[in-house]
Amino acid sequence: MANMTRAEVKAYIEGVVEQVKQRNPGEVEFHQTVSEVLESLEPVLAKSPEFIEKGIIDLIVEPERVIKFRVPWVDDQGVTRVNRGYRVQFNSAIGPYKGGLRFHPTVNESIMKFLGFEQTFKNSLTSLPMGGGKGGSDFDPQGKSDAEVMRFCQSFMTELQKYIGANTDVPAGDIGVGAREIGYLFGQYKRLRDEFTGVLTGKGMPYGGSILRPEATGFGAVYYAVDMLNYFGDDIKGKTFAVSGFGNVAWGAVKKINELGGKVLTISGPDGYIYDPDGVGTEEKIDYMLEMRASCRNRVQDYADKFGVEFFPKQKPWGVKADIMMPCATQNEVGMPEAELMVKNGLKYYVEVANMPTTNEAIAYLKANGVIVAPSKAVNAGGVSVSGLEMSQNSMRYSWTAEEVDEKLHMIMHNIFKASIDAAHEYDLGDDLVAGANIAGFLKVARAMLAFGVC
Ligand code: NDP
Ligand code: 2IT
């Protein structure tokens, strides 16, 4: 097939995005990620039209399988409750489906598909053999007793176990699913299937977990940020960070930023944000983040009360002056008003850590105004990378030391940064880390799909 002009490719991509919107009505988060990724593939498709000709683009936006199921459970008052469970098995071209489970009241099919689609390219970037998947439920763990969470997890796994396996699909945690939930889910899987396999990652250390998995997403994000800063002639030492969220991911990032000499001025929760001029830096303060998350109160004001710093109710930290912004809570935390504020404050670096924390319009605005944007699917890939390393250790029936896991994580994050910048250069996109990550992640999956023919 002859090369296509950029205009022809652009028109083709617009057509695919339009079709995705029509076939998945109302799924706005899914539409958002599909247009973000496909638009950045324009130069690749112009140069390699076989991806269009062989239908790879049409295939890649359609999940291989969407599983949706009823999750009945009984609360502490004896009342029957019913939630919805999901597993989106998005793409298995380069390995078993792999991705977390999210328990949050906002979970719906659109959120599951957006996360599964993103995961496909993220997992490809890790260079480990993992396909993309995501799952979860609209169950709200907040305010539930331990016994209720256990009964819910057992019921969820009773259905999910039909579709997963160590060589088929390997779930892990995400928002609302931490060590406690993974324990209940793994116990139920083992009981029903009578096999001890690496079917879940993020497991506890006594039963096959990997050392450093809890820290991995945050640590990996900071390793990536260091490479980015060095590439642009900067250093992390003495840099100030505004972080949102206070969960597992924010905690790991804050810990590593401090270790490497940076200073974290803010963390946030649904109730507002705290500003700590001395930095969220002592061991006591960092450990307190874990306590706040474990308390299930979902309040960051507790930090302000305990350490005597200022609390800004119902506000996000994006108006503060800091060298680096790091959204670590959830999708679409940053839209146009926040992006405008950042540009007005002369922000230089914007590092996405949560999945898709920025609207497409805001990303374009930040980039157009000279802010260096690091995209979540590259930055937060350290979590799933150590999940991949947990799978390797489980297969070998062996455990690596903290030093070994950390060294591998570090190497993976270096490779992700390098693959992204190299892809951007190869397609004449300057230092566009967002497009570079999309392209590098896409190419491996698409080449595997080409090899398989139409299937
Ligand atoms: P946490 O559960 O610790 O934190 C999530 C926070 O976001 C909560 O405080 C939640 O508060 C808030 N929030 C506000 N609006 C929403 C919404 N619409 N949906 C979900 N949460 C919302 O999560 P993690 O630290 O585990 O994850 C943070 C981010 O990092 C997420 O985007 C996740 O997908 C991503 N990530 C996680 C990885 C992991 O290994 N855990 C790996 C890679 C990425 P409230 O409940 O009140 O809404
Ligand atoms: O978004 C993510 O990459 C995760 N929640 C981690 C997935 C995993 O399988 O470890």
GROMACS .gro file of C-alpha atoms in nm, residues 155 179 262 319:
model
    4
  155SER     CA    1  -1.845  -1.317   4.624
  179ALA     CA    2  -0.327  -0.568   5.049
  262GLY     CA    3   1.321   1.689   4.664
  319GLY     CA    4  -0.255   2.695   4.231
   0.00000   0.00000   0.00000
